[in-house]
Coordinates of C-alpha atoms and ligand atoms in Angstrom, one line a residue:
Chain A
X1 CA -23.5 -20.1 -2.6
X2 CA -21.7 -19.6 0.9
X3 CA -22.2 -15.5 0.9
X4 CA -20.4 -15.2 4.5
X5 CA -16.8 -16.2 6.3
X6 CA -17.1 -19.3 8.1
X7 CA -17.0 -18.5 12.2
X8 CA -13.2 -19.4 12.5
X9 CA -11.6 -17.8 9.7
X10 CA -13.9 -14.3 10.2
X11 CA -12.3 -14.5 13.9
X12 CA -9.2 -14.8 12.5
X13 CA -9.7 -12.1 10.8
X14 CA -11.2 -9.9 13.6
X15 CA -8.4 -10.7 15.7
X16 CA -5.6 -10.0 13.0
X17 CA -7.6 -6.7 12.1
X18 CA -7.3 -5.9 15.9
X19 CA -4.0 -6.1 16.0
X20 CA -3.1 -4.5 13.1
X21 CA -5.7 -1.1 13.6
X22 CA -3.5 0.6 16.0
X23 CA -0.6 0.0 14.0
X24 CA -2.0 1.9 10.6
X25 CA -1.0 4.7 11.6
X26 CA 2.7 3.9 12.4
X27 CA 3.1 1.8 9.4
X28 CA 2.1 4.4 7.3
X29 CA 4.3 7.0 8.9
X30 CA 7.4 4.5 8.7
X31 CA 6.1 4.0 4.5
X32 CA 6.7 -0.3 5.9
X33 CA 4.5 -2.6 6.0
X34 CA 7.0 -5.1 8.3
X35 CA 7.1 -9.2 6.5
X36 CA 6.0 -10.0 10.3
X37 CA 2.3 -9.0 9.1
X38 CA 3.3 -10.2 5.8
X39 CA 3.7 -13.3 7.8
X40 CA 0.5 -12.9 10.0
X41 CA -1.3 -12.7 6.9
X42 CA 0.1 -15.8 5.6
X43 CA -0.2 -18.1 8.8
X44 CA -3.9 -16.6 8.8
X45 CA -4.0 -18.5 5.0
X46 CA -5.7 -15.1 4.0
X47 CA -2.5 -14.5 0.6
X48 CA -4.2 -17.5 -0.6
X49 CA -7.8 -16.2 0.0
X50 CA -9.7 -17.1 -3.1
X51 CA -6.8 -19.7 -4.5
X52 CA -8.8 -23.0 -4.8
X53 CA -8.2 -25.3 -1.7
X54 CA -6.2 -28.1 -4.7
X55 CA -3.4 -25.3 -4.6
X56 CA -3.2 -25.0 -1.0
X57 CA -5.8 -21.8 -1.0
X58 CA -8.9 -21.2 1.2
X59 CA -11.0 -21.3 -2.2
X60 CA -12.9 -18.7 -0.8
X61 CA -16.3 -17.5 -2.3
X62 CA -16.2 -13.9 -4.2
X63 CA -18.7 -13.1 -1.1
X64 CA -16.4 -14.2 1.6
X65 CA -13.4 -12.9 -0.3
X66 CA -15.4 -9.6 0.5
X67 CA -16.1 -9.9 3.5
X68 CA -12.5 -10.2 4.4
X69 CA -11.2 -7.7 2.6
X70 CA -13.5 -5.5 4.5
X71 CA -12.3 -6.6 7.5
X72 CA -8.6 -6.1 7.1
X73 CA -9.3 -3.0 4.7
X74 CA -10.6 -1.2 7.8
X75 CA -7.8 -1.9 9.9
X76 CA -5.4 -1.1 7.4
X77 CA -5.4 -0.1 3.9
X78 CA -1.9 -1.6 3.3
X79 CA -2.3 -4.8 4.4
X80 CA -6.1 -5.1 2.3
X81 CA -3.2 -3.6 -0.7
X82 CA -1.4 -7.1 -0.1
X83 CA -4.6 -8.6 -0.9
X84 CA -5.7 -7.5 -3.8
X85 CA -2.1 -7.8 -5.3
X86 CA -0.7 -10.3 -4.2
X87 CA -4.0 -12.7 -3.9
X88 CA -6.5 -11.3 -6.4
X89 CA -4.7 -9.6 -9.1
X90 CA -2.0 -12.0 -9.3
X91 CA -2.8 -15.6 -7.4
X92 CA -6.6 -15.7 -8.7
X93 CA -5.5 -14.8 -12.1
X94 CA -2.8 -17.4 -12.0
X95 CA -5.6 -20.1 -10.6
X96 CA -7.7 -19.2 -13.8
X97 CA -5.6 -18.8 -16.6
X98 CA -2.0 -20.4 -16.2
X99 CA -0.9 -23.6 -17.8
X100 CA -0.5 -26.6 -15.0
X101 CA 3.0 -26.3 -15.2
X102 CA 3.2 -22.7 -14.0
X103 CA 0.3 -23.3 -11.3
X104 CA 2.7 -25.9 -9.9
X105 CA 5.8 -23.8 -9.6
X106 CA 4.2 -21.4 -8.1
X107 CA 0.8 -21.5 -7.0
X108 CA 1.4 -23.4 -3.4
X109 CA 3.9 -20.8 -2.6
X110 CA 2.0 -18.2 -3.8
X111 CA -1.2 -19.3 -1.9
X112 CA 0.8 -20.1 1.8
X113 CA 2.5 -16.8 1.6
X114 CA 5.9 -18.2 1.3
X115 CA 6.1 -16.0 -1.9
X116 CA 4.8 -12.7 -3.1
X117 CA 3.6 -11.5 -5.9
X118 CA 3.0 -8.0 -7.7
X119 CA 1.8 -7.0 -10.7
X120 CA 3.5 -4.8 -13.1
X121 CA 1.4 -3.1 -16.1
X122 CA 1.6 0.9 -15.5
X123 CA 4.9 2.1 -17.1
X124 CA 5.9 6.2 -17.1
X125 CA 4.6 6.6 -20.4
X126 CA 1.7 4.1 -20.4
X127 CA -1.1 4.4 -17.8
X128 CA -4.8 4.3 -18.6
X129 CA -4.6 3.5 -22.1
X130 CA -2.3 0.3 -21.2
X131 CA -3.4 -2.2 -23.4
X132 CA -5.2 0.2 -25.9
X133 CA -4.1 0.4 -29.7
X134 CA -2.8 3.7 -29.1
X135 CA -0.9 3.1 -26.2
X136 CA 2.0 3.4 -25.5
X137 CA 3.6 0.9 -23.4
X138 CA 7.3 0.3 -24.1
X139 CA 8.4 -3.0 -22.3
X140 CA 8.7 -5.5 -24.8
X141 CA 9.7 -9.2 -25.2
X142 CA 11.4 -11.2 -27.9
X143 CA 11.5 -14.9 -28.5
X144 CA 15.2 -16.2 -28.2
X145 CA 15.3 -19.8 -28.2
X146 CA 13.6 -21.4 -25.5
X147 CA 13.2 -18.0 -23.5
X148 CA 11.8 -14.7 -24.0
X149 CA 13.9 -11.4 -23.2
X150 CA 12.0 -9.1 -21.7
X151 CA 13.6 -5.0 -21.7
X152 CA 11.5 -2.4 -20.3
X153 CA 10.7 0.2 -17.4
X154 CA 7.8 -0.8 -15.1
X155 CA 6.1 1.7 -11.9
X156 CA 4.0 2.5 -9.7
X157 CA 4.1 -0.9 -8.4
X158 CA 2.8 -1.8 -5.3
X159 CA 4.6 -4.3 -3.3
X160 CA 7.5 -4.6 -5.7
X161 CA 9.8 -4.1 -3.2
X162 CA 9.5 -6.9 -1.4
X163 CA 8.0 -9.3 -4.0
X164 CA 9.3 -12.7 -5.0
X165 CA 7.4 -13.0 -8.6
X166 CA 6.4 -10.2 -11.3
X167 CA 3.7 -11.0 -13.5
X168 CA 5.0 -8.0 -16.0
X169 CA 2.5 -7.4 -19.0
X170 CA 5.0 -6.7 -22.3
X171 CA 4.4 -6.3 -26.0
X172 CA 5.8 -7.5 -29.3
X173 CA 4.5 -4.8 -31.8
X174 CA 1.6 -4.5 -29.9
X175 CA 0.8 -8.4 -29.2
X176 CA 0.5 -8.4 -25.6
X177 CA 1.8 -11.4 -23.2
X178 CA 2.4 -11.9 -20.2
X179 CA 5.2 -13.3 -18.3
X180 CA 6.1 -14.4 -14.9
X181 CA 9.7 -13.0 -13.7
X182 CA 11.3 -13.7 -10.7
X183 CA 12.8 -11.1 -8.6
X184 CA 16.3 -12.6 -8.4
X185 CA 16.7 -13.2 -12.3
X186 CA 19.5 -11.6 -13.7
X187 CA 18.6 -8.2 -14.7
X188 CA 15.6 -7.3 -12.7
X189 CA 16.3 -4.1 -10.9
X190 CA 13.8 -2.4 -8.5
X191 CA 13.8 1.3 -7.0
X192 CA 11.9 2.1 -4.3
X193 CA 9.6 5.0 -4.3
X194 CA 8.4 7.5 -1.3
X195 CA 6.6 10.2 -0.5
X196 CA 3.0 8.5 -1.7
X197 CA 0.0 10.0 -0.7
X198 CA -1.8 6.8 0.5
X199 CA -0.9 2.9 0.3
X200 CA 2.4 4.1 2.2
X201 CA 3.3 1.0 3.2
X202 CA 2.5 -0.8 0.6
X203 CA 6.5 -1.0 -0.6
X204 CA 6.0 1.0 -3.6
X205 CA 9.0 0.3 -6.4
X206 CA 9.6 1.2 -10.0
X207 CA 11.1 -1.9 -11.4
X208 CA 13.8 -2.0 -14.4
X209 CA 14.2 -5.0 -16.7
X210 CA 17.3 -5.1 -18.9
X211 CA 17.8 -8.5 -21.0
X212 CA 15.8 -10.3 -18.7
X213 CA 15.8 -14.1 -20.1
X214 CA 12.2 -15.8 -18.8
X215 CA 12.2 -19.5 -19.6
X216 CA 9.6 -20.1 -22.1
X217 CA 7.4 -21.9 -19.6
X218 CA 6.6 -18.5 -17.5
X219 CA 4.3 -17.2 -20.4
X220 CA 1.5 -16.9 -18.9
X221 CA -1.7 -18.3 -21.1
X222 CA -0.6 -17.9 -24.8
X223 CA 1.4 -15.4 -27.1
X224 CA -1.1 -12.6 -27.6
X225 CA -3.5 -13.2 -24.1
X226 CA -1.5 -10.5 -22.5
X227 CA -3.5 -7.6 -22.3
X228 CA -7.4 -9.2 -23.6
X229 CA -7.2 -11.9 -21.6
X230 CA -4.7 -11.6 -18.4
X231 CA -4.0 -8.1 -17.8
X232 CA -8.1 -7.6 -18.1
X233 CA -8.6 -10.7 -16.3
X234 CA -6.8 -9.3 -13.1
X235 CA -8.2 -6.1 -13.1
X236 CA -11.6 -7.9 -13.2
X237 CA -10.1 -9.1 -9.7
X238 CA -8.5 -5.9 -8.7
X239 CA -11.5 -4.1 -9.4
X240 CA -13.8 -6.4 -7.3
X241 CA -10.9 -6.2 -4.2
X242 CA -10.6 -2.2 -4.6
X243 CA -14.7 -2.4 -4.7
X244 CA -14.6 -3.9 -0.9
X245 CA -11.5 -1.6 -0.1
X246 CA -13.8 1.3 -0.8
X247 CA -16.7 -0.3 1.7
X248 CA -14.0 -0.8 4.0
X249 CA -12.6 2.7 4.4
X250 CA -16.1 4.3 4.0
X251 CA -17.2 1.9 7.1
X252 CA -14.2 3.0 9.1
X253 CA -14.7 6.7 8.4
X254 CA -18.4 6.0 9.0
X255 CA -17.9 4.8 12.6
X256 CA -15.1 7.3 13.3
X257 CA -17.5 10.2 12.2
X258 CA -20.4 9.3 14.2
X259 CA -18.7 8.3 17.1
X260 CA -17.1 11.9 17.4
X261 CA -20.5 13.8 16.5
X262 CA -21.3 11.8 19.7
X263 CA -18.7 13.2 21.9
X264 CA -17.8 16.8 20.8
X265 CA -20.3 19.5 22.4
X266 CA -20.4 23.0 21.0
X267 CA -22.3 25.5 21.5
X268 CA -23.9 23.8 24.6
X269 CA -24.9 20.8 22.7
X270 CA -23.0 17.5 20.8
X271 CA -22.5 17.9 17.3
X272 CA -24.1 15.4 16.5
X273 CA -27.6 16.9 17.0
X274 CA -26.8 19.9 14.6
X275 CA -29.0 19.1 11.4
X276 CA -26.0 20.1 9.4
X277 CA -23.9 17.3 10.7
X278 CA -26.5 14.9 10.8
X279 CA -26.6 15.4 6.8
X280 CA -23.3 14.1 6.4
X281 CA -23.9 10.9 8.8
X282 CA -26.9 10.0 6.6
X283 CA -25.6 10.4 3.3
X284 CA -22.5 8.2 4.7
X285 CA -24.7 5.8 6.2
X286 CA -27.0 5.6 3.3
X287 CA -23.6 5.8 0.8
X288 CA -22.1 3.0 2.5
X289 CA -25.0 0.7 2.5
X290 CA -25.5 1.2 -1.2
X291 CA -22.0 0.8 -2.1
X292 CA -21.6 -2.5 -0.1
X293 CA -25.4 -4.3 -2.1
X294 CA -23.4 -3.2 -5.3
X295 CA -20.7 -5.1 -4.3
X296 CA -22.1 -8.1 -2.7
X297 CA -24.4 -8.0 -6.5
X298 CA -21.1 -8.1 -8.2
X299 CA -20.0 -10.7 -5.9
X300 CA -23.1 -12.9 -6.6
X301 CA -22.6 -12.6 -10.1
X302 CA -18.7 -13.6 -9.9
X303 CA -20.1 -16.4 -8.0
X304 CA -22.2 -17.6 -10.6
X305 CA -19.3 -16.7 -13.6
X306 CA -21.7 -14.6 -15.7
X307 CA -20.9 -12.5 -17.9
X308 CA -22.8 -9.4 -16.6
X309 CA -20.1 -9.3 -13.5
X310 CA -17.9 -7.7 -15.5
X311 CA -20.0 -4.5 -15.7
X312 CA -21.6 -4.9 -12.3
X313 CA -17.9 -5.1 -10.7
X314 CA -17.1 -1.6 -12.8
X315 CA -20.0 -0.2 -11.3
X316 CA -19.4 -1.4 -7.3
X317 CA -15.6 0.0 -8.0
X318 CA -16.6 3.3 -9.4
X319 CA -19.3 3.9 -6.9
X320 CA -17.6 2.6 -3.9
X321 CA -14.4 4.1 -4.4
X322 CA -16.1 7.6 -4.7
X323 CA -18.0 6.9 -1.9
X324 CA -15.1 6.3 0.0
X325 CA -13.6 9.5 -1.3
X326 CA -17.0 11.8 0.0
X327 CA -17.3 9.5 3.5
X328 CA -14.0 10.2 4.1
X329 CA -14.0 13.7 3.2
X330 CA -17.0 14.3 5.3
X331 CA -15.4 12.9 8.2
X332 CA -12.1 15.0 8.5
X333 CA -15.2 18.0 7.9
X334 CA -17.0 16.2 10.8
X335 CA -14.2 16.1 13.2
X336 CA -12.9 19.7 11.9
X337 CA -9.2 20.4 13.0
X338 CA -8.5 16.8 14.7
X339 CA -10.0 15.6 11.0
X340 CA -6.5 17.3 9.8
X341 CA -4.2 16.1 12.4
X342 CA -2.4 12.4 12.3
X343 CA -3.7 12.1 15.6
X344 CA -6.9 10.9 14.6
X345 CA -7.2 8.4 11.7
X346 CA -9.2 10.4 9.3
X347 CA -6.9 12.3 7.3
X348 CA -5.2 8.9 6.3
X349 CA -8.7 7.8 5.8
X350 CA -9.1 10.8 3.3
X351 CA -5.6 9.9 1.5
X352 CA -6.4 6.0 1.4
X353 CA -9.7 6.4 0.0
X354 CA -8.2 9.1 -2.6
X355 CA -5.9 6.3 -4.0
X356 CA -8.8 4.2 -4.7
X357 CA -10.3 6.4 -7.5
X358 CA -7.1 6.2 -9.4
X359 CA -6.4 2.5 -9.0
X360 CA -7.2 -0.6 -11.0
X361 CA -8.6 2.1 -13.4
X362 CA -9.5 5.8 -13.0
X363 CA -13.3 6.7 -12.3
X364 CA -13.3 8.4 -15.5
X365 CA -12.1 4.5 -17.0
X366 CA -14.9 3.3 -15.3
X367 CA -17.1 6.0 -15.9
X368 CA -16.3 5.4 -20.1
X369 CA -16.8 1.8 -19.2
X370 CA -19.9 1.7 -17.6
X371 CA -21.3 4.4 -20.0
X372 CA -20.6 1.8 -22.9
X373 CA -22.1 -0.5 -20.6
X374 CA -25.7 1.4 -20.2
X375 CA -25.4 2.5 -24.1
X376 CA -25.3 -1.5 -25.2
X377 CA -28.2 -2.3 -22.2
X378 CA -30.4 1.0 -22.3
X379 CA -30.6 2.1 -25.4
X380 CA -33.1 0.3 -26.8
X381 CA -35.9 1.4 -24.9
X382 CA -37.7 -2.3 -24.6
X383 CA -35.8 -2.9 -21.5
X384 CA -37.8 -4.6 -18.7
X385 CA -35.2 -5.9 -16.0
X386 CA -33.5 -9.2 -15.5
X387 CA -34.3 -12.0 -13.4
Chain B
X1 CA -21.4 -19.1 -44.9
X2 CA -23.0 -21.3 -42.4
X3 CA -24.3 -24.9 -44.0
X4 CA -26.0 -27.7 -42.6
X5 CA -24.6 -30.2 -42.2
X6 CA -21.4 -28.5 -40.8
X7 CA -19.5 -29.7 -37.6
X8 CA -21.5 -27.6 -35.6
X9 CA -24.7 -28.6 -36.7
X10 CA -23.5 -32.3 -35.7
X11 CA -23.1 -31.5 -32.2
X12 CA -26.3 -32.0 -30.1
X13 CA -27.0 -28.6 -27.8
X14 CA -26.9 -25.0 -28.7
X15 CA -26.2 -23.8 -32.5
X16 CA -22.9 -22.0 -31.5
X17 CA -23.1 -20.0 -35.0
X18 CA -26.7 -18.5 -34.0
X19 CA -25.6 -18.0 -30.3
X20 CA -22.3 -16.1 -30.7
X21 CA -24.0 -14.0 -33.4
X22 CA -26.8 -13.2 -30.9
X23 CA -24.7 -12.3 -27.7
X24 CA -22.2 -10.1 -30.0
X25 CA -25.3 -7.9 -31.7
X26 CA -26.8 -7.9 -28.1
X27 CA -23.7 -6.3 -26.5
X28 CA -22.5 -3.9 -29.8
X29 CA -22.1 -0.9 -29.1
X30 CA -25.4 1.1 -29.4
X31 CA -23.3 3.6 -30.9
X32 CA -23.4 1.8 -34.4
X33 CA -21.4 -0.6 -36.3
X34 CA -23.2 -1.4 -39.1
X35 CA -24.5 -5.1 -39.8
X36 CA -22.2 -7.8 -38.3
X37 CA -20.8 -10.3 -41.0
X38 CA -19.8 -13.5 -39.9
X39 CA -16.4 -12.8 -41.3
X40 CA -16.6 -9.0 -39.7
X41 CA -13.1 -8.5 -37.2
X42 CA -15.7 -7.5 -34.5
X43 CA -12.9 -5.8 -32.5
X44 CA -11.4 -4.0 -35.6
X45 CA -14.4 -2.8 -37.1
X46 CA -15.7 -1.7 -33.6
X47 CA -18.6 -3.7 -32.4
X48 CA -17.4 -4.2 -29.3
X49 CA -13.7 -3.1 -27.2
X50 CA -11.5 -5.7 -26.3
X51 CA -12.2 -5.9 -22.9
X52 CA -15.2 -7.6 -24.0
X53 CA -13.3 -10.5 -25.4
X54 CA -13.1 -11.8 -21.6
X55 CA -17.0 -11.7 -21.3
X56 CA -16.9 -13.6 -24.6
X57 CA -14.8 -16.3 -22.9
X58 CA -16.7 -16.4 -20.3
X59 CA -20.3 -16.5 -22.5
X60 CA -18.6 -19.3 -24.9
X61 CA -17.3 -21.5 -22.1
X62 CA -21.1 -21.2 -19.7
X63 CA -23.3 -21.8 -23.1
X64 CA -21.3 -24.4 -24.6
X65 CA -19.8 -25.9 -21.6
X66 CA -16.0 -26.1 -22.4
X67 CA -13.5 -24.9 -21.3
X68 CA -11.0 -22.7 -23.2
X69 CA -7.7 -23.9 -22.9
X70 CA -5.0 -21.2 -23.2
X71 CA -3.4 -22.0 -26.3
X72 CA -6.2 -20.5 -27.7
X73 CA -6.6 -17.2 -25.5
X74 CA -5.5 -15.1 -27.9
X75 CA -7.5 -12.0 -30.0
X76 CA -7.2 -13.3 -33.3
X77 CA -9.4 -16.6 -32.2
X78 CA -12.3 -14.6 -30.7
X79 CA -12.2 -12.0 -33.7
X80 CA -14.5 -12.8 -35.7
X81 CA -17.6 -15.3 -35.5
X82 CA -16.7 -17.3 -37.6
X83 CA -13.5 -17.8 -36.1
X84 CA -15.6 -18.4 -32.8
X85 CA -17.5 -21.0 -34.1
X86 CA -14.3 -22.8 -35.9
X87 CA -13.0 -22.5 -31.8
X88 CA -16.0 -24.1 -30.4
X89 CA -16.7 -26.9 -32.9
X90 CA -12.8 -28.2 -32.1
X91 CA -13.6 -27.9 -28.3
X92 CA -16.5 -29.9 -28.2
X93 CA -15.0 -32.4 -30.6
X94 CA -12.3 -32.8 -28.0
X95 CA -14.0 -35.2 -25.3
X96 CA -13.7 -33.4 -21.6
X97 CA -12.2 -34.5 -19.0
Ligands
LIG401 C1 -1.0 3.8 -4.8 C2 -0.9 3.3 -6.2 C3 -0.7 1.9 -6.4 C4 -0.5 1.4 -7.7 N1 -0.2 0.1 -7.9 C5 0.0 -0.4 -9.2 C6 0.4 -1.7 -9.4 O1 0.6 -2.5 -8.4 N2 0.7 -2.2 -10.7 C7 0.5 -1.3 -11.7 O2 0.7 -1.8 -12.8 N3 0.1 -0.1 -11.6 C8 -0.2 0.4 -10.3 N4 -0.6 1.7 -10.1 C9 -0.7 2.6 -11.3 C10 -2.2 2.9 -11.6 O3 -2.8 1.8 -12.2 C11 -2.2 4.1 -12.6 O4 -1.8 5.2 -11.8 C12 -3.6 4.3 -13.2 O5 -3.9 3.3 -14.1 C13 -3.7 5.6 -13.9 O6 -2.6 5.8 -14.8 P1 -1.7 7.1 -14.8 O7 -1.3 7.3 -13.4 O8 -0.7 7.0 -15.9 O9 -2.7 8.3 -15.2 P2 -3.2 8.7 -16.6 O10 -3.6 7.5 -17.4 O11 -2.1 9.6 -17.2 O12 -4.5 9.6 -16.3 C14 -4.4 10.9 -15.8 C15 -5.8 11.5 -15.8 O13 -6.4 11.5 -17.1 C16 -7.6 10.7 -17.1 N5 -7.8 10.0 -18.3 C17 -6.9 9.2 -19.0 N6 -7.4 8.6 -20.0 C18 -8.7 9.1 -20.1 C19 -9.8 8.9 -21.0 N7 -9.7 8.1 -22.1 N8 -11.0 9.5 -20.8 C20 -11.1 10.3 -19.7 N9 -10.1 10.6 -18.8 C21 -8.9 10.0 -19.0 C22 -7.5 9.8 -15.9 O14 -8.7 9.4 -15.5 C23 -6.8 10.7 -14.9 O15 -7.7 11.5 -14.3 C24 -0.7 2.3 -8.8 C25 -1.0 3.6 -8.6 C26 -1.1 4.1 -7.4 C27 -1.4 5.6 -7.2

């Protein structure tokens, strides 16, 4: 399998990082991330990343995919939120599990950028337990002619206010489906939200849907694969993005922390030589290396479609989203009271990487997950290790 | 229950009855569900969350190479393994391609 970026599109993506590093910091402060990079991104064929080449994608590999969201992840943790909405939880999803019909509406469009896409599952009353038996999630749909009317109150959803498409997750006494609903159909009303701790610019709505009439043909799989089969199917993907998002932040905060410890002296000598503060540099460097082998082993195994990814992309999330969380920490520690000042990038560091626990499931989701996980594997004491 | 001489007996390859039943018992929850029937609703009676149906999907497509069209992605199809093996056998009686 091709595990890295081919030379042109990684330089691509080091030179659209570049640009977009120094501007982190002011897209976050303005809560915008402007359609220009929206654009950049598209040109770059990146919002089509891993949508096969057929529907105009760059059919990237789940290793390459990585590697790129790493990239643009450490420039900005906006733009890598484009990604993983847009292109993995909404454009893969669509590549695997939509009827041809659907694909051809919207997948080229989707893949070239010249439409974007958000997903909308989290509701006020229905986080975590979306999708479970006792949840609670209150947007449902009905089956009027040849349409289904979708009512319900969607948030927390990043990008919604700017995107095109909606692939909205609904229920019919508790059979889940899913549906694709464009922005401009009558009926779709979105309110944006500020004052987020991380993901600022990452257009943050809540979005409304009163009588919303979706032609019959934007159900996406069948009646019923709403929440087994496409809700779980993107988070699969948004798991594996946020996975690399957490290697990305941790590497920036890595280099930001160990390039100060070079610089500061006190007390007659650089920080960096103080046993104390080399402690946090080699858990971080140690962290991050971990945390990026789990991911490329969950990447391998996407690769190869087998089943065990699922657990081995709930494990890279968990881990490298907490190890974002501690790198990050460690670094505002690191560079003491310019680590708390916007001056410097890691306090946003320390937000971004916050945000990431929460995301695409909670640690303690994963955590229940992966528990299950080593209780099914572990648990019967004859286990030697797979090849 | 399962005779020979059934559909899927007929089809050359793996015995989708004896495979399904072997990756379900090998991924139920170690936290107990009693002995799984071939009739069992493996999601209602617990032996595995829903979240596994997707590595079910992905098991049933890679051992009996078919693919899963999405007319038939829905719970009730992958609930039981009977109902699994009913799925496969009309798959692989459909020719591919
Ligand atoms: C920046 C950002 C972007 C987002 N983007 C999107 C998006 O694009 N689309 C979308 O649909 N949603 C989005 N979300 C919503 C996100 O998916 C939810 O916030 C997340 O799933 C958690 O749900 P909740 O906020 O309702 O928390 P809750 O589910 O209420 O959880 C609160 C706390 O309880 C814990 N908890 C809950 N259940 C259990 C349990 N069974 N065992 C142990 N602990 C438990 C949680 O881990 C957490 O610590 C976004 C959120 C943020 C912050």
């Amino acid at each position: 399998m091709d595990e890295r970026l081919p030379e042109p599109l990684l330089e691509r993506a080091v030179d659209l990082a570049a640009d977009l590093a120094p501007r982190a910091a002011e897209f976050d402060r303005d809560e915008r991330l402007p359609r220009e990079v929206v654009k950049q991104m598209a040109e770059a064929g990146f919002l089509g990343a891993t949508v096969p080449a057929e529907w105009g994608g760059l059919g990237l590999t789940p290793l390459q995919y990585g590697e790129l969201t790493e990239v643009v992840g450490k420039a900005c943790a906006s733009t890598r939120a484009l990604l993983t909405v847009h292109t993995s939880l909404v454009a893969e999803t669509l590549a695997a599990r939509s009827s041809r019909r659907i694909k051809e509406k919207y997948l080229p469009d989707l893949a070239r950028g010249r439409r974007i896409a958000c997903f909308a599952l989290s509701e006020p009353g229905s986080g975590s337990d979306a999708g479970s038996e006792t949840g609670e999630m209150s947007t449902t749909y009905t089956e009027k002619g040849d349409t289904f009317v979708l009512d319900g109150h969607k948030t927390w959803i990043s990008f919604a206010g700017m995107a095109d498409v909606l692939l909205v997750i609904a229920t019919d006494g508790g059979v889940g489906s899913a549906f694709l609903v464009d922005r401009d159909m009558p009926g779709v009303e979105v309110r944006p939200i500020s004052g987020m701790l991380g993901n600022r610019a990452a257009h943050m709505a809540e979005v409304v849907l009163s009588g919303v009439e979706v032609p019959a043909e934007n159900l996406v799989s069948g009646i019923g694969a709403g929440f087994a089969f496409v809700a779980n199917r993107a988070l699969f993907h948004g798991r594996y993005s946020i996975a690399w998002a957490g290697v990305a932040i941790a590497q920036a905060a890595l280099e930001e922390m160990c390039a100060y410890a070079a610089r500061r002296d006190q007390f007659g000598a650089r920080i960096g030589s103080f046993q104390l503060v080399q402690k946090m540099i080699a858990d971080a460097v140690t962290d991050v290396s971990a945390a990026r082998e789990l991911c490329r082993r969950a990447g391998r195994l996407r690769g190869k479609r087998s089943p065990e990814a699922i657990a081995a992309t709930n494990i890279a999330k968990y881990f490298s989203s907490t190890v974002a969380s501690r790198v990050a920490s460690d670094t505002v520690q690191v560079l003491g009271g310019n680590g708390c000042w916007s001056g410097y990038p890691a306090e946003r560091l320390f937000r971004e990487a916050k945000i990431l626990e929460i995301i695409e499931g909670t640690s303690q989701v994963q955590q229940t997950l992966i528990a299950d996980f080593g209780l099914t594997e572990f648990s019967k004491k004859d286990w030697v290790g797979k090849r | 229950m399962h005779e020979s001489g059934s559909p899927t007996d007929a089809v050359p390859g793996v015995d989708a009855r004896e495979s399904i039943r072997d990756y379900i018992e090998a991924n139920t929850s170690a936290l107990g569900a009693g002995e799984l029937r071939d009739d069992d609703d493996i999601f209602d009676k617990g032996f595995v969350t829903s979240i596994f149906a997707m590595q079910l999907l992905a098991h049933i497509e890679n051992t009996f190479d078919i693919e899963v069209p999405d007319d038939y992605l829905n719970l009730q199809r992958f609930s039981s393994v009977e109902r699994m093996v009913e799925m496969v056998d009309e798959l692989r009686a459909v020719p591919s391609g």
